[in-house]
Short mmCIF file of C-alpha atoms and ligand atoms in Angstrom, two decimals:
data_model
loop_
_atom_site.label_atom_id
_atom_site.label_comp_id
_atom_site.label_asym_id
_atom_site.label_seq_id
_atom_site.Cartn_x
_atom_site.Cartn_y
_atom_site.Cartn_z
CA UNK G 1012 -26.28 -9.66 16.78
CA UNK G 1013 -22.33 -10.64 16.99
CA UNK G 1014 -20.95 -7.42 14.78
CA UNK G 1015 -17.69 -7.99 13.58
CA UNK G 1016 -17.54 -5.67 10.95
CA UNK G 1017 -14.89 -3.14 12.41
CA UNK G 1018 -14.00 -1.96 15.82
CA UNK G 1019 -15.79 1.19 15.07
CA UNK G 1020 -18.85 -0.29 16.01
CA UNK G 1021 -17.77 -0.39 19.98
CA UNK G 1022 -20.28 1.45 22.67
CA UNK G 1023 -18.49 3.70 24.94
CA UNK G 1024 -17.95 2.29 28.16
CA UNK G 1025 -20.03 3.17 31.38
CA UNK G 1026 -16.97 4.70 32.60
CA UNK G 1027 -16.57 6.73 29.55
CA UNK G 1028 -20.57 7.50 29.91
CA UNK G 1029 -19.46 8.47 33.23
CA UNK G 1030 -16.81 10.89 32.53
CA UNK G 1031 -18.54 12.63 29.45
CA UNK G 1032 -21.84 13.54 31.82
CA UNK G 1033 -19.06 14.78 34.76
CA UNK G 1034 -16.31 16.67 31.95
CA UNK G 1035 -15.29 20.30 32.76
CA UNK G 1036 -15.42 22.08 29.32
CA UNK G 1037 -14.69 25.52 27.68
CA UNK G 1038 -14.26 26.66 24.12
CA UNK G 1039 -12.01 24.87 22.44
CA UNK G 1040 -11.31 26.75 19.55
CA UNK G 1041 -10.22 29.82 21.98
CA UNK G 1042 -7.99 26.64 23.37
CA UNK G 1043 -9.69 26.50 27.12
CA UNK G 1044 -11.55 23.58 27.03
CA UNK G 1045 -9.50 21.80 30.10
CA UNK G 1046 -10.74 18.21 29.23
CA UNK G 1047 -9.09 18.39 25.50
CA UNK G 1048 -6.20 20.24 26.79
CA UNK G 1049 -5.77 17.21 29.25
CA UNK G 1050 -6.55 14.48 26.63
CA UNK G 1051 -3.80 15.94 23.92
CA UNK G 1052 -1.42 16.14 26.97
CA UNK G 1053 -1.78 12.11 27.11
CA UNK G 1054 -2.17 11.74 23.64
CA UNK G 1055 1.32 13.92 23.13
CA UNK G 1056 2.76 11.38 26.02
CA UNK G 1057 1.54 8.20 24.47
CA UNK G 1058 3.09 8.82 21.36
CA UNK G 1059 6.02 10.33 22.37
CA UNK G 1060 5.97 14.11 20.40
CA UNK G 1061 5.55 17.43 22.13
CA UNK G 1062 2.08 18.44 21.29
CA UNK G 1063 -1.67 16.91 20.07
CA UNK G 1064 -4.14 18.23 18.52
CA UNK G 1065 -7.79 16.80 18.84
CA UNK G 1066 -9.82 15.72 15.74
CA UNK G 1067 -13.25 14.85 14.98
CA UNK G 1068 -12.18 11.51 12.51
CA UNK G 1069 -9.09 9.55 11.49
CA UNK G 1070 -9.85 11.02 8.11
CA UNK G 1071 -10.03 14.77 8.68
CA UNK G 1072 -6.48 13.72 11.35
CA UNK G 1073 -4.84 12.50 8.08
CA UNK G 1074 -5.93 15.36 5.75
CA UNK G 1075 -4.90 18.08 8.79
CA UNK G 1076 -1.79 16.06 9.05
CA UNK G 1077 -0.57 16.05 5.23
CA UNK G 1078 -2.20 19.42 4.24
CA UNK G 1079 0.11 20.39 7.23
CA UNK G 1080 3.13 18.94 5.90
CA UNK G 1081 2.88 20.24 2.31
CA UNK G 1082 2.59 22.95 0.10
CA UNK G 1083 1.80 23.55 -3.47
CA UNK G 1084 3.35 21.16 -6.21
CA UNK G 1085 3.93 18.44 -3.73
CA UNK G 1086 2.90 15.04 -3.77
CA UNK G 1087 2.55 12.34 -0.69
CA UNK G 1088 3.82 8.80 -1.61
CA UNK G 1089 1.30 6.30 -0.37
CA UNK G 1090 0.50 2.61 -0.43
CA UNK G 1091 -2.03 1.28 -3.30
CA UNK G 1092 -4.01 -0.62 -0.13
CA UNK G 1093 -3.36 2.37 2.81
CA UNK G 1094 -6.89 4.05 3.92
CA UNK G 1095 -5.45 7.28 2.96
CA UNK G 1096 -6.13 6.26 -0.78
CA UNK G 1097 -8.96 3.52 -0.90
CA UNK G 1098 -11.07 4.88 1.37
CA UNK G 1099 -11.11 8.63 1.99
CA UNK G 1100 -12.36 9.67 -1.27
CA UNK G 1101 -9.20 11.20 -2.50
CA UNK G 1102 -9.59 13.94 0.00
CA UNK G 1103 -5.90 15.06 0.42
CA UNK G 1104 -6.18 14.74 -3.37
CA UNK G 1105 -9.39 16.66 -4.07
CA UNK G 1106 -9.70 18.67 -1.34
CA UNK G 1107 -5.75 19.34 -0.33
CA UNK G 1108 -4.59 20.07 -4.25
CA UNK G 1109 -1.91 17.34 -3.04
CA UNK G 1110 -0.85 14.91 -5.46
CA UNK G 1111 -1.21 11.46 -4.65
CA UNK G 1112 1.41 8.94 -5.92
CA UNK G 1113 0.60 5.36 -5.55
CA UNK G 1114 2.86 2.60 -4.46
CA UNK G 1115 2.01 -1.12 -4.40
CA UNK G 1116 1.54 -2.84 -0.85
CA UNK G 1117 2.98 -6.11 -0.19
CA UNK G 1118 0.50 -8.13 1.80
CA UNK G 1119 2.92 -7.40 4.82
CA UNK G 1120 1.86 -3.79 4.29
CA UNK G 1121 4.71 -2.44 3.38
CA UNK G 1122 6.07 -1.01 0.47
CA UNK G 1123 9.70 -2.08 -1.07
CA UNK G 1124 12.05 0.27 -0.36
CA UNK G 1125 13.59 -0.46 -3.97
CA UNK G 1126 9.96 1.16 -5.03
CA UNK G 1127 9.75 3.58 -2.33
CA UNK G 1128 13.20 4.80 -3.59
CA UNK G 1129 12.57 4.95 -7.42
CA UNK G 1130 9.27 6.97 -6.46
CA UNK G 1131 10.60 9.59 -5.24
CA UNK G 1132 11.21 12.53 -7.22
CA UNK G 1133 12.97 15.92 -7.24
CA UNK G 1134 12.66 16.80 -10.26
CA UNK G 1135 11.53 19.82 -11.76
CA UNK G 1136 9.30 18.29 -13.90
CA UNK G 1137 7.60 16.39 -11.53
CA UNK G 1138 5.72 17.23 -8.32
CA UNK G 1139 7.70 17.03 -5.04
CA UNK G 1140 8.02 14.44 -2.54
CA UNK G 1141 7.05 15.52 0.38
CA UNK G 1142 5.87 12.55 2.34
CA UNK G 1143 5.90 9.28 2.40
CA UNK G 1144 2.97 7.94 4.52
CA UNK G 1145 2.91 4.29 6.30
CA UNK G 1146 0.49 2.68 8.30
CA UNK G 1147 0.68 0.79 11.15
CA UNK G 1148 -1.26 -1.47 11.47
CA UNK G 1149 -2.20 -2.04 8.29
CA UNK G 1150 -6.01 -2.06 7.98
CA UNK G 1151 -6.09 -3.97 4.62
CA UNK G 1152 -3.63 -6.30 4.89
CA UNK G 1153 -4.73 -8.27 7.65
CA UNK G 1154 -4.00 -5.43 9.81
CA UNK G 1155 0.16 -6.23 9.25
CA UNK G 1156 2.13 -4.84 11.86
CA UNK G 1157 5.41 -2.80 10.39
CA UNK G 1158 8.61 -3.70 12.18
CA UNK G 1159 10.04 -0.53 13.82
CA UNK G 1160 13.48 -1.73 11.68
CA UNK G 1161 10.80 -1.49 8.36
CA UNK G 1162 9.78 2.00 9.50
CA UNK G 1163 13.44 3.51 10.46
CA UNK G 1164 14.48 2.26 6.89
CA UNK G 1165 11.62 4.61 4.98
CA UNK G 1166 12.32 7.27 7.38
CA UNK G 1167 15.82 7.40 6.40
CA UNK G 1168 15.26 7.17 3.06
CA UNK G 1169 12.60 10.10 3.40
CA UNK G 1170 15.19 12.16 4.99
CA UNK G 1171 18.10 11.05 2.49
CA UNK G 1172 15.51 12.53 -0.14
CA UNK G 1173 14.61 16.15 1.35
CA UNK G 1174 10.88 14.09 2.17
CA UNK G 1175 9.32 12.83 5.52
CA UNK G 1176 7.54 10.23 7.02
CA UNK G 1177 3.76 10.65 8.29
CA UNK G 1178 2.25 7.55 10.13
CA UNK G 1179 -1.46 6.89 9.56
CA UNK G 1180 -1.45 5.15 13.13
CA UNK G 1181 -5.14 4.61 13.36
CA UNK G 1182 -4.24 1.91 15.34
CA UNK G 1183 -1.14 2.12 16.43
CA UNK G 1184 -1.76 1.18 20.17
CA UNK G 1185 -2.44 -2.33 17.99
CA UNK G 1186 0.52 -2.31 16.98
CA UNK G 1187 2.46 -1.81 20.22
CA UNK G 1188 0.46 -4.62 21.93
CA UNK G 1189 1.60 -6.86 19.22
CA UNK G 1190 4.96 -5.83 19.08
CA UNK G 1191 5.73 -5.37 22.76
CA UNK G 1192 7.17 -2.36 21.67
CA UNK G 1193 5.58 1.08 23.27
CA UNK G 1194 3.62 3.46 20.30
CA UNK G 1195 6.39 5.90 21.39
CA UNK G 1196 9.20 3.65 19.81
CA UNK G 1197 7.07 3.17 16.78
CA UNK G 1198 6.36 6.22 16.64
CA UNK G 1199 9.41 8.20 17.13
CA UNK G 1200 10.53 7.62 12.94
CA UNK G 1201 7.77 9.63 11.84
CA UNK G 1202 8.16 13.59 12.09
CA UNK G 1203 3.83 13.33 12.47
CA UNK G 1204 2.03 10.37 13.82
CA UNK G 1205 -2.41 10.58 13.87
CA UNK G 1206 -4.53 7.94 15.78
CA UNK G 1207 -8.33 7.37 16.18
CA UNK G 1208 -9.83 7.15 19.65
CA UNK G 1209 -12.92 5.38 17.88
CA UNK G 1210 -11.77 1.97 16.82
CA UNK G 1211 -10.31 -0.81 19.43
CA UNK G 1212 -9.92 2.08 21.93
CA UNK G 1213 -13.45 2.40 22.37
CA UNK G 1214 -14.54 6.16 22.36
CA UNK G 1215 -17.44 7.16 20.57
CA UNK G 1216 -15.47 10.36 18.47
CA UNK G 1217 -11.73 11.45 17.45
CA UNK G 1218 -8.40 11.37 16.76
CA UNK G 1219 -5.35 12.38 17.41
CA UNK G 1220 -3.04 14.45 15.26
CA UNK G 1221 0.79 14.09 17.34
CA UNK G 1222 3.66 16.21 16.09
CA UNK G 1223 5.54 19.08 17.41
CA UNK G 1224 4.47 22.46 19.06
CA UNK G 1225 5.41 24.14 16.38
CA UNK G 1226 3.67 21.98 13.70
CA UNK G 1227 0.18 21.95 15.78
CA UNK G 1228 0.25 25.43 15.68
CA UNK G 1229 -0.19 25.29 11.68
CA UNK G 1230 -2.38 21.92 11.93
CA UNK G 1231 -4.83 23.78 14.56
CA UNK G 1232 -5.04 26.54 11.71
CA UNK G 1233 -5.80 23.62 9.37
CA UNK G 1234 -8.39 22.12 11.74
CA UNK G 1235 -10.06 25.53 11.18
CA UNK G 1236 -9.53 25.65 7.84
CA UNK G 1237 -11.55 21.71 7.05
CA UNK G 1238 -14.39 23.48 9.75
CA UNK G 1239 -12.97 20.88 12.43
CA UNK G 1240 -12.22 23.43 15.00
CA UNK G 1241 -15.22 22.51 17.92
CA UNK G 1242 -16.34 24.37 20.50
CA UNK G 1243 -17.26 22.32 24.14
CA UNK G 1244 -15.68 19.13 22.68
CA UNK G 1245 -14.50 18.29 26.46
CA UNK G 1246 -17.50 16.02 26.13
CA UNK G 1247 -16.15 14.20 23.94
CA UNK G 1248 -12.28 14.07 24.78
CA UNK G 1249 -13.49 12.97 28.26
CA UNK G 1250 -14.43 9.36 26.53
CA UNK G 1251 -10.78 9.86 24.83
CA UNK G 1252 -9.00 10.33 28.26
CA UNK G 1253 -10.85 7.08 29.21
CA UNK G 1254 -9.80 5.38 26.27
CA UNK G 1255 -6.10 5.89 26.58
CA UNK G 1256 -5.82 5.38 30.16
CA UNK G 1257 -7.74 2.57 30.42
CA UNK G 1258 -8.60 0.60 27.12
CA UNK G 1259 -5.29 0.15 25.92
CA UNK G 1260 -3.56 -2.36 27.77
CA UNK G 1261 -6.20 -5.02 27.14
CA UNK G 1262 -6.10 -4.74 23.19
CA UNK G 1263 -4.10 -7.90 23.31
CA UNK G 1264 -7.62 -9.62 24.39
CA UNK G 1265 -8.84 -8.50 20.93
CA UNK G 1266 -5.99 -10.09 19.43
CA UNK G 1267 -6.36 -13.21 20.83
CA UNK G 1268 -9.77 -13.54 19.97
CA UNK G 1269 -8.70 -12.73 16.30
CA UNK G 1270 -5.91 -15.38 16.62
CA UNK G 1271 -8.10 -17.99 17.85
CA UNK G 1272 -10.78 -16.87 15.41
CA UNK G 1273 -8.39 -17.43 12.10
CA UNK G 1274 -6.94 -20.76 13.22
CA UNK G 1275 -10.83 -22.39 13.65
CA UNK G 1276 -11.77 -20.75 10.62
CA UNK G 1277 -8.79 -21.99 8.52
CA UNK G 1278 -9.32 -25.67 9.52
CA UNK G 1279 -13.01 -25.41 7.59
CA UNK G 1280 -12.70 -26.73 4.46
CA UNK G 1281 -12.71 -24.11 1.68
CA UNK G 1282 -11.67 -21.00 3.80
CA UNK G 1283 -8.41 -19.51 3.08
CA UNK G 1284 -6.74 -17.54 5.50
CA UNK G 1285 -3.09 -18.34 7.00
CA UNK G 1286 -3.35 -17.72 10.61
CA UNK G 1287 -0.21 -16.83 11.17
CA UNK G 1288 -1.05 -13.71 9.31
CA UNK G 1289 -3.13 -12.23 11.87
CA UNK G 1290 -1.19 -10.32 14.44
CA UNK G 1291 -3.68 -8.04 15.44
CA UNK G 1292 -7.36 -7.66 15.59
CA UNK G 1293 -8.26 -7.93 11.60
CA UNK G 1294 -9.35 -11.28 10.32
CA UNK G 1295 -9.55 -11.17 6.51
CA UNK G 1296 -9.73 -14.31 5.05
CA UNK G 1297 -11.19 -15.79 1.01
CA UNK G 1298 -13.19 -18.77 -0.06
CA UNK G 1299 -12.33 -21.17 -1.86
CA UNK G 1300 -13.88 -21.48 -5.86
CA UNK G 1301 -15.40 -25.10 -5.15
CA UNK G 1302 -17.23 -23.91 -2.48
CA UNK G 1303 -19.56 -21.68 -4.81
CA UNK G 1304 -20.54 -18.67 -2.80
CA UNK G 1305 -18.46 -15.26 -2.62
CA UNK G 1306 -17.43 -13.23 0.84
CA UNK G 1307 -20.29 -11.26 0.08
CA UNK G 1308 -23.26 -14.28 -0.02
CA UNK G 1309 -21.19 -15.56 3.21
CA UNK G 1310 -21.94 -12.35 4.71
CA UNK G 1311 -25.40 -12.20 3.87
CA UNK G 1312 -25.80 -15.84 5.41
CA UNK G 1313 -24.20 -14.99 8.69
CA UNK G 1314 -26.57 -11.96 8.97
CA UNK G 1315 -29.35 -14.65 9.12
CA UNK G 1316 -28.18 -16.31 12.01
CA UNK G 1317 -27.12 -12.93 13.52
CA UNK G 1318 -23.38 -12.27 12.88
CA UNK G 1319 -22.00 -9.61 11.12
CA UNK G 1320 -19.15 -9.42 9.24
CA UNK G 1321 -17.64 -6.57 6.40
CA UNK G 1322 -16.11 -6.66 2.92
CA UNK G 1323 -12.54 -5.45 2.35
CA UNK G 1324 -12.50 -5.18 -1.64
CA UNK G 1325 -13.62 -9.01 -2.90
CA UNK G 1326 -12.41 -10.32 0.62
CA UNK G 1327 -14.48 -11.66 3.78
CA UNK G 1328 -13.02 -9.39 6.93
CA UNK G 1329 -13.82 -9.81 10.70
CA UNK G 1330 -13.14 -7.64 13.49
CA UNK G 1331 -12.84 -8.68 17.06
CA UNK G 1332 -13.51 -5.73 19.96
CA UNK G 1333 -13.81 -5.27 23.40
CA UNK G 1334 -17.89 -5.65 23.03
CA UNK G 1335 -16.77 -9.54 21.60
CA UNK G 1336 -16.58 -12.43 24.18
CA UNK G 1337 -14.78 -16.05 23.46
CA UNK G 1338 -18.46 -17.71 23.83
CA UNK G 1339 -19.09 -14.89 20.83
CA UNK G 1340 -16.30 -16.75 18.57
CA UNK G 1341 -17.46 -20.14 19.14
CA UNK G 1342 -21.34 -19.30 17.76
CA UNK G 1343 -19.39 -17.37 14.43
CA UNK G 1344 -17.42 -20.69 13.68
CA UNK G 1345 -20.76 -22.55 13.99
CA UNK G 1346 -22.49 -19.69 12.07
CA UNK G 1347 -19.94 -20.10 9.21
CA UNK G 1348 -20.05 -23.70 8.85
CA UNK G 1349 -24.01 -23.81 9.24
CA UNK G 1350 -23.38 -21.12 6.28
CA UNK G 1351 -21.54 -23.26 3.77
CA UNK G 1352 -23.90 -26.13 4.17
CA UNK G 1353 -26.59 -24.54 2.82
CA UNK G 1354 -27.50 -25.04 -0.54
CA UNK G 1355 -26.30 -22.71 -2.98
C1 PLP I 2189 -10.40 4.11 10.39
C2 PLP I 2189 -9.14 4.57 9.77
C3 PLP I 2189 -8.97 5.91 9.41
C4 PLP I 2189 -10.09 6.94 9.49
O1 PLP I 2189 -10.72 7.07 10.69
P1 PLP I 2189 -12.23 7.65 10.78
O2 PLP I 2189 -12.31 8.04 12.20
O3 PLP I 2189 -13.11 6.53 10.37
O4 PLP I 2189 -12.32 8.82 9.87
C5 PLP I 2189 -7.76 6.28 8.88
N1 PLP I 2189 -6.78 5.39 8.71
C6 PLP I 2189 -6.91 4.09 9.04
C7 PLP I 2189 -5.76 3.16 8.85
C8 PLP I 2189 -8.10 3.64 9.59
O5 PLP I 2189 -8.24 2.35 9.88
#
């Protein structure tokens, strides 16, 4: 099988294998497990803020993150399409008593600042703004990289408004391959900044919450809170060390798969996808009404012939990885054309 459905699905690598069977551990939540301390040390670094805190998923690293940030009768201003509100099931909502207060996404993945700026509120008949929340890349639109300008703007405008920014930064080291700008420019905007270990990076478990000292000592009380405080998790943040010191530099391979992936597949007749909208390592792409099948009877064909691909909403999405291969992208293109010749 060719699986394409997210970078989630990469194996760790035999050097992470490696590192996990060798890790010195100790209990983390009495903060002596050496291998974590050493992996938030580098995750700190790579992002540019004073202190990390490890996490067992993106998700919980975004709910520790705002739940951090906010207190009672505040809201977080986030995009209609951002992960934080399609696809954690309303857990800062639910869980956090934080009010969630949707803006629309351009496909870019940004939000207008003219929106941005009539969303806020002060009032005392409203909740507060507390945070705005970006992400970068964007996983649902195309995975869109925000210009650093785009994210000093909202920052500004967060501060101008008594709010601040948090970056969702899942994959942020995506976004600094694409850029050529380091994840500690992109990051340095946002007051808190979370990334996952899990996706292009590799590692089997985690993320990163990156702020400063002072703020990890209330997230690592709400790590404890959500039941996310571990124990000998050096086995795990060994994989993590791996991943940052070594899996980062060659995510630009995954996005060159992706770019040569969306310019074949927008030269079939009936796909539509512009090319030049894929900057990183997301491929999400439509068909086309006369061609009579949906993403999701395309994706059931490719399974027969042994590629996998995902849904994002009504849309067909492809991932490339480090587990992909050029020769990989050749038999998908073959696979989707063998696809819409069948009969319907
Ligand atoms: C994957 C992802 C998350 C959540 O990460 P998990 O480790 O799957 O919980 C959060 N935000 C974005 C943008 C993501 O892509």
């Amino acid at each position: 099988m060719i699986d394409l459905r997210s970078d989630t699905v990469t194996q760790p690598t035999p050097a992470m294998r490696k590192a996990m069977a060798d890790a010195p551990v100790g209990d983390d939540v009495l903060g002596d497990d050496p291998t974590v301390i050493q992996l938030q040390e580098l995750a700190a670094e790579a992002v540019g803020k004073e202190a990390a805190l490890f996490t067992p998923s993106g998700i919980m690293a975004n709910l520790i993150s705002l739940l951090t940030m906010t207190g009672r009768n505040d809201e977080v201003i986030c995009g209609s399409e951002s992960h934080l509100y399609t696809a954690e099931v309303g857990g800062v909502g639910i869980l956090g008593n934080l009010f969630m207060h949707v803006v629309p996404n351009e496909p870019d993945g940004t939000m207008s600042l003219t929106s941005l700026n009539n969303a806020v509120r002060d009032q005392v008949y409203a909740p507060r703004t507390r945070v705005i929340s970006l992400e970068n890349t964007h996983n649902r639109c195309s995975g869109a990289v925000l210009t650093l300008d785009y994210v000093q703007q909202v920052a500004a405008l967060a501060n101008e408004r008594g709010a601040c920014l948090h970056l969702d930064g899942a994959r942020i080291f995506n976004a600094a391959a694409a850029s050529g700008l380091s994840a500690v420019e992109l990051a340095r905007p946002a007051e808190v900044i979370n990334f996952c270990l899990s996706k292009g990076l590799g590692a089997p478990v985690g993320s990163l919450v990156c702020g400063s000292q002072a703020f990890m000592a209330e997230a690592r009380r709400t790590r404890r809170m959500l039941g996310g405080g571990m124990r000998q998790t050096g086995v795990l943040a060994a994989a993590g060390i791996v991943a940052l010191t070594q899996m980062r530099e060659r995510l630009s391979e995954d996005h060159a798969l992706a770019g040569m992936l969306a310019t074949q597949l927008a030269e079939i007749e009936g796909i539509l996808l512009d090319p030049d909208t894929v900057r990183t390592n997301i491929v999400i792409f439509d068909l086309s009404p006369s061609l009579g099948i949906g993403a999701r009877e395309l994706q059931a064909r490719l399974k027969e012939r042994g590629v996998l691909i995902s849904l994002s909403g009504s849309h067909a999405r492809m991932v490339t990885h480090h587990m992909i291969r050029p020769s990989d992208i050749v038999q998908v293109l073959e696979a989707v054309k063998q696809s819409l010749r069948e009969e319907n």
